[in-house]
CSV table of C-alpha atoms and ligand atoms in Angstrom, one decimal:
chain,number,residue,atom,x,y,z
L,25,MET,CA,19.8,-18.4,-19.4
L,26,ILE,CA,18.4,-14.9,-19.2
L,27,HIS,CA,18.3,-13.4,-15.6
L,28,ARG,CA,15.1,-11.3,-15.8
L,29,ASP,CA,15.8,-9.7,-12.5
L,30,ASP,CA,19.4,-8.4,-13.2
L,31,PRO,CA,19.2,-4.9,-14.6
L,32,SER,CA,22.2,-5.4,-16.4
L,33,GLN,CA,20.6,-8.1,-18.6
L,34,PRO,CA,18.8,-6.8,-21.7
L,35,HIS,CA,15.4,-8.5,-20.8
L,36,HIS,CA,15.3,-7.1,-17.3
L,37,ARG,CA,11.9,-6.8,-15.8
L,38,PRO,CA,11.5,-5.4,-12.4
L,39,VAL,CA,10.4,-7.6,-9.5
L,40,ARG,CA,6.9,-6.9,-8.8
L,41,SER,CA,5.2,-7.7,-5.4
L,42,PHE,CA,2.0,-8.6,-7.1
L,43,VAL,CA,0.7,-10.7,-9.9
L,44,LEU,CA,-2.4,-9.2,-11.7
L,45,ARG,CA,-5.2,-11.7,-11.8
L,46,GLU,CA,-7.7,-9.5,-13.5
L,47,GLY,CA,-10.8,-11.0,-12.0
L,48,ARG,CA,-14.2,-10.1,-13.3
L,49,LEU,CA,-15.7,-6.9,-12.7
L,50,THR,CA,-19.3,-6.8,-11.3
L,51,ALA,CA,-21.9,-4.8,-13.1
L,52,GLY,CA,-21.8,-2.4,-10.2
L,53,GLN,CA,-17.8,-2.2,-10.4
L,54,ARG,CA,-18.1,-1.7,-14.3
L,55,ARG,CA,-20.4,1.2,-13.6
L,56,ALA,CA,-18.1,2.6,-11.0
L,57,PHE,CA,-15.2,2.8,-13.6
L,58,GLU,CA,-17.6,4.6,-16.0
L,59,ALA,CA,-19.5,7.0,-13.8
L,60,LEU,CA,-17.1,7.2,-10.6
L,61,TRP,CA,-13.4,7.1,-11.7
L,62,PRO,CA,-13.8,10.7,-13.3
L,63,ARG,CA,-14.9,12.1,-9.8
L,64,PHE,CA,-12.7,9.8,-7.5
L,65,GLY,CA,-10.0,8.4,-9.5
L,66,VAL,CA,-6.5,9.7,-10.0
L,67,ALA,CA,-4.8,9.0,-13.3
L,68,TRP,CA,-0.9,8.8,-13.3
L,69,GLN,CA,1.6,8.1,-15.7
L,70,PRO,CA,5.0,6.7,-14.6
L,71,GLY,CA,7.5,9.4,-15.4
L,72,THR,CA,5.1,12.3,-14.5
L,73,PRO,CA,5.0,14.3,-11.2
L,74,LEU,CA,1.9,14.0,-9.2
L,75,ASP,CA,1.3,16.5,-6.2
L,76,PRO,CA,-0.8,14.7,-3.9
L,77,VAL,CA,-2.2,17.5,-2.0
L,78,ALA,CA,-3.5,19.0,-5.2
L,79,VAL,CA,-5.7,15.8,-5.9
L,80,PHE,CA,-8.2,16.9,-3.3
L,81,ASN,CA,-10.5,19.9,-2.9
L,82,VAL,CA,-9.3,20.8,0.6
L,83,PRO,CA,-5.6,21.0,1.3
L,84,GLN,CA,-4.9,18.6,4.1
L,85,PRO,CA,-2.2,16.2,5.3
L,86,VAL,CA,-2.1,13.3,2.9
L,87,VAL,CA,-2.1,9.6,3.9
L,88,LEU,CA,-1.1,7.3,1.2
L,89,GLU,CA,-2.4,3.3,1.5
L,90,ILE,CA,-0.7,0.8,-0.7
L,91,GLY,CA,-2.7,-2.2,-1.5
L,92,PHE,CA,-6.0,-1.5,0.0
L,93,GLY,CA,-7.7,-4.7,-1.2
L,94,ASN,CA,-11.5,-4.2,-1.5
L,95,GLY,CA,-10.9,-0.8,0.5
L,96,GLU,CA,-13.3,-1.3,3.1
L,97,SER,CA,-11.1,-0.6,6.0
L,98,LEU,CA,-9.6,2.4,4.1
L,99,ALA,CA,-13.1,3.8,3.5
L,100,ALA,CA,-14.1,3.5,7.1
L,101,GLN,CA,-10.7,5.1,8.3
L,102,ALA,CA,-11.0,8.0,6.0
L,103,ALA,CA,-14.7,8.7,7.0
L,104,ALA,CA,-13.7,8.7,10.4
L,105,ASP,CA,-10.8,11.2,9.8
L,106,PRO,CA,-12.1,14.1,7.7
L,107,ALA,CA,-9.1,16.3,8.8
L,108,ARG,CA,-6.7,14.4,6.7
L,109,ASN,CA,-7.0,13.3,3.0
L,110,TYR,CA,-6.6,9.7,2.1
L,111,LEU,CA,-5.1,8.2,-1.3
L,112,GLY,CA,-5.6,4.6,-1.8
L,113,LEU,CA,-3.3,2.6,-4.2
L,114,GLU,CA,-4.1,-0.6,-5.7
L,115,VAL,CA,-3.4,-2.6,-8.8
L,116,HIS,CA,-6.4,-5.0,-8.7
L,117,ARG,CA,-9.3,-3.6,-10.7
L,118,PRO,CA,-12.2,-5.3,-9.1
L,119,GLY,CA,-10.7,-3.7,-5.7
L,120,VAL,CA,-10.6,-0.2,-7.1
L,121,GLY,CA,-14.2,-0.5,-8.4
L,122,HIS,CA,-15.6,-1.7,-5.0
L,123,LEU,CA,-13.6,1.4,-3.2
L,124,LEU,CA,-15.2,3.7,-5.8
L,125,LEU,CA,-18.7,2.4,-5.1
L,126,GLN,CA,-18.0,2.8,-1.2
L,127,ILE,CA,-16.8,6.4,-1.5
L,128,GLU,CA,-20.3,7.4,-3.4
L,129,ARG,CA,-22.2,5.4,-1.1
L,130,LEU,CA,-20.8,6.8,2.0
L,131,ASP,CA,-20.3,10.2,0.3
L,132,ILE,CA,-16.4,10.3,1.5
L,133,ALA,CA,-15.0,13.8,0.4
L,134,ASN,CA,-11.4,13.1,1.6
L,135,LEU,CA,-10.7,9.9,-0.3
L,136,ARG,CA,-9.2,9.3,-3.8
L,137,VAL,CA,-8.2,6.2,-5.6
L,138,MET,CA,-5.1,5.4,-7.9
L,139,ARG,CA,-4.6,2.2,-9.9
L,140,ALA,CA,-0.7,2.1,-9.8
L,141,ASP,CA,2.0,-0.1,-8.7
L,142,ALA,CA,3.5,1.5,-5.4
L,143,GLY,CA,6.8,0.5,-6.3
L,144,ALA,CA,6.8,2.9,-9.4
L,145,LEU,CA,4.8,5.9,-7.7
L,146,LEU,CA,7.4,6.2,-4.6
L,147,GLN,CA,10.5,5.7,-6.9
L,148,PRO,CA,12.3,9.4,-6.9
L,149,PRO,CA,11.9,11.5,-9.9
L,150,PRO,CA,12.4,11.3,-13.1
L,151,ALA,CA,10.7,7.8,-12.9
L,152,GLY,CA,8.3,8.3,-9.8
L,153,GLY,CA,5.9,10.7,-9.2
L,154,LEU,CA,5.7,11.9,-5.6
L,155,PRO,CA,7.6,15.2,-4.3
L,156,ALA,CA,9.9,14.6,-1.4
L,157,ALA,CA,8.4,15.2,2.0
L,158,SER,CA,4.9,15.2,0.4
L,159,LEU,CA,3.0,12.6,2.6
L,160,ALA,CA,1.9,12.7,6.4
L,161,ALA,CA,1.7,9.0,6.5
L,162,VAL,CA,2.2,5.7,4.5
L,163,GLN,CA,0.0,2.5,5.3
L,164,LEU,CA,1.0,-0.9,4.3
L,165,PHE,CA,-1.9,-3.3,5.6
L,166,PHE,CA,-1.3,-7.0,5.2
L,167,PRO,CA,0.8,-7.0,2.0
L,168,ASP,CA,1.2,-10.2,0.1
L,169,PRO,CA,3.2,-12.4,2.5
L,170,TRP,CA,5.1,-14.3,-0.5
L,171,PRO,CA,5.9,-17.0,1.9
L,172,LYS,CA,8.1,-19.3,-0.3
L,173,GLN,CA,11.7,-18.7,0.1
L,174,ARG,CA,12.1,-18.1,-3.8
L,175,HIS,CA,9.6,-15.6,-3.7
L,176,HIS,CA,10.9,-13.6,-0.7
L,177,LYS,CA,12.4,-11.0,-3.4
L,178,ARG,CA,8.7,-9.9,-4.0
L,179,ARG,CA,7.9,-8.7,-0.7
L,180,ILE,CA,7.4,-5.3,-1.1
L,181,VAL,CA,9.2,-4.2,2.0
L,182,GLN,CA,12.8,-4.1,1.1
L,183,PRO,CA,15.6,-1.5,1.9
L,184,ALA,CA,15.4,0.2,-1.5
L,185,PHE,CA,11.6,0.4,-1.3
L,186,MET,CA,11.9,1.7,2.4
L,187,ARG,CA,14.3,4.4,1.4
L,188,ASN,CA,11.7,5.6,-1.2
L,189,VAL,CA,9.1,5.6,1.5
L,190,ALA,CA,11.3,7.6,3.7
L,191,ARG,CA,11.9,10.2,0.8
L,192,ALA,CA,8.1,10.6,0.2
L,193,LEU,CA,7.4,11.1,4.0
L,194,ALA,CA,7.5,14.5,5.5
L,195,PRO,CA,9.9,14.8,8.6
L,196,GLY,CA,7.6,13.3,11.8
L,197,GLY,CA,5.4,11.4,9.1
L,198,VAL,CA,4.4,7.9,9.9
L,199,PHE,CA,5.0,4.4,8.4
L,200,HIS,CA,2.5,2.0,9.5
L,201,ALA,CA,2.5,-1.5,8.4
L,202,ALA,CA,0.6,-4.7,9.4
L,203,THR,CA,1.0,-8.3,8.7
L,204,ASP,CA,-0.4,-11.7,10.0
L,205,TRP,CA,2.6,-13.6,8.8
L,206,ALA,CA,5.1,-13.8,11.3
L,207,PRO,CA,8.2,-14.4,9.2
L,208,TYR,CA,7.3,-11.2,7.2
L,209,ALA,CA,6.8,-9.3,10.5
L,210,GLU,CA,10.3,-10.2,11.5
L,211,HIS,CA,11.7,-9.4,8.1
L,212,MET,CA,10.0,-6.0,8.2
L,213,LEU,CA,11.3,-5.3,11.6
L,214,GLN,CA,14.9,-6.4,10.4
L,215,VAL,CA,14.7,-4.1,7.2
L,216,LEU,CA,13.4,-1.0,9.4
L,217,GLU,CA,15.5,-1.3,12.4
L,218,ALA,CA,18.6,-1.3,10.1
L,219,MET,CA,17.6,2.2,9.1
L,220,PRO,CA,17.9,4.3,12.2
L,221,ALA,CA,19.0,7.4,10.3
L,222,LEU,CA,15.6,7.3,8.5
L,223,PHE,CA,13.1,5.8,10.9
L,224,GLU,CA,12.5,5.7,14.7
L,225,ASN,CA,10.3,2.7,15.9
L,226,THR,CA,7.6,4.4,18.0
L,227,ALA,CA,7.1,1.2,20.3
L,228,GLY,CA,10.8,1.1,21.0
L,229,ALA,CA,13.7,-0.7,19.2
L,230,GLY,CA,12.8,-4.0,17.8
L,231,ARG,CA,9.2,-4.0,19.2
L,232,PHE,CA,5.8,-4.4,17.6
L,233,THR,CA,2.6,-2.1,18.4
L,234,GLU,CA,-0.5,-2.8,19.6
L,235,ARG,CA,-3.0,-2.4,16.7
L,236,PRO,CA,-3.9,1.4,17.2
L,237,ALA,CA,-7.7,2.1,17.4
L,238,SER,CA,-7.2,4.4,14.3
L,239,ARG,CA,-6.9,1.2,11.9
L,240,PRO,CA,-9.9,-0.5,11.3
L,241,PRO,CA,-9.8,-4.2,10.6
L,242,THR,CA,-9.3,-5.3,7.3
L,243,LYS,CA,-10.8,-8.1,5.0
L,244,PHE,CA,-7.5,-10.0,4.8
L,245,GLU,CA,-6.8,-9.6,8.6
L,246,ARG,CA,-10.3,-11.2,9.5
L,247,ARG,CA,-9.3,-14.2,7.0
L,248,GLY,CA,-6.1,-14.6,9.1
L,249,GLU,CA,-7.7,-14.2,12.4
L,250,ARG,CA,-9.9,-17.1,11.4
L,251,LEU,CA,-7.0,-19.1,10.6
L,252,GLY,CA,-5.8,-18.2,14.3
L,253,HIS,CA,-3.1,-16.0,13.0
L,254,ARG,CA,-1.6,-13.4,15.4
L,255,VAL,CA,-1.5,-9.9,14.1
L,256,PHE,CA,1.8,-7.7,14.2
L,257,ASP,CA,1.6,-4.0,13.7
L,258,LEU,CA,4.6,-1.7,13.3
L,259,VAL,CA,4.7,2.1,13.5
L,260,TYR,CA,7.8,4.0,12.7
L,261,ARG,CA,8.5,7.8,12.6
L,262,ARG,CA,10.3,9.5,10.0
L,263,ARG,CA,13.2,11.4,11.4
Z,318,SAM,C1,-3.1,-9.5,0.6
Z,318,SAM,S1,-3.9,-8.3,-0.1
Z,318,SAM,C2,-4.5,-7.1,1.4
Z,318,SAM,C3,-5.3,-6.3,1.0
Z,318,SAM,C4,-5.9,-5.4,2.3
Z,318,SAM,N1,-4.9,-4.4,2.6
Z,318,SAM,C5,-6.5,-6.1,3.3
Z,318,SAM,O1,-5.8,-6.2,4.3
Z,318,SAM,O2,-7.5,-6.5,3.3
Z,318,SAM,C6,-2.7,-7.3,-0.5
Z,318,SAM,C7,-3.0,-6.2,-1.6
Z,318,SAM,O3,-2.0,-5.5,-2.0
Z,318,SAM,C8,-1.8,-4.9,-3.6
Z,318,SAM,N2,-0.6,-4.7,-4.0
Z,318,SAM,C9,0.4,-5.6,-4.0
Z,318,SAM,N3,1.6,-4.9,-4.5
Z,318,SAM,C10,1.0,-3.6,-4.8
Z,318,SAM,C11,1.6,-2.8,-5.5
Z,318,SAM,N4,3.1,-2.7,-5.7
Z,318,SAM,N5,1.1,-1.4,-5.5
Z,318,SAM,C12,-0.2,-1.3,-5.2
Z,318,SAM,N6,-1.0,-2.5,-4.8
Z,318,SAM,C13,-0.2,-3.6,-4.4
Z,318,SAM,C14,-2.6,-6.3,-4.0
Z,318,SAM,O4,-3.3,-6.4,-5.5
Z,318,SAM,C15,-3.5,-6.9,-3.0
Z,318,SAM,O5,-4.8,-6.6,-3.4
């Protein structure tokens, strides 16, 4: 039997936090890829460097959002915070197309879009792309919860991933996560509290945070709220 997640095996495949379901692009999203990707999209090949500051016209602190979904909360946040630049990361093409259309419609100057796997982008060089200490903040809102025990290894918040986030964050930079899946919230807390040399919990050790006003509600969050789910925010500062 081949163990595909074991790097010592010849057919090793990294465990991914997503399953690509391409979904259909609407006509508008197709047009967005043709007309707007050249203006607002950031192409990146694994194994090549990417200076996140150079992606924008104005050099300002950069916030990276992982898994923006349809991008509506990211567009709202970027539009309300013009003094920082926002780089949105998503693997799902229709979501990327949707956000490109919003950037055009709302005329948002400080937001760019990448279609890439965060696990790959955040790896240290030579595999990954971001220089150390190049980000002011990393935000991860409602990552796929992977509720089944056998899928827990797919959860993006793992010690190795968080060490890569810490590497990319500038000292004093912020990691902000939110989830409506209580067992995943506890898992995140456990992973982050075990890294006291890298991260300090801004709410005090072992505590969740009230949703900061700067985080607009997301599509996935609203769905959870309709199901009666409580939302957990975690805000950690890079030491
Ligand atoms: C549950 S959805 C939440 C979307 C959005 N943040 C919201 O709250 O509405 C999680 C998203 O993360 C994206 N995703 C999962 N793993 C990713 C990765 N490694 N890199 C980039 N995006 C990822 C998925 O494609 C999906 O759109």
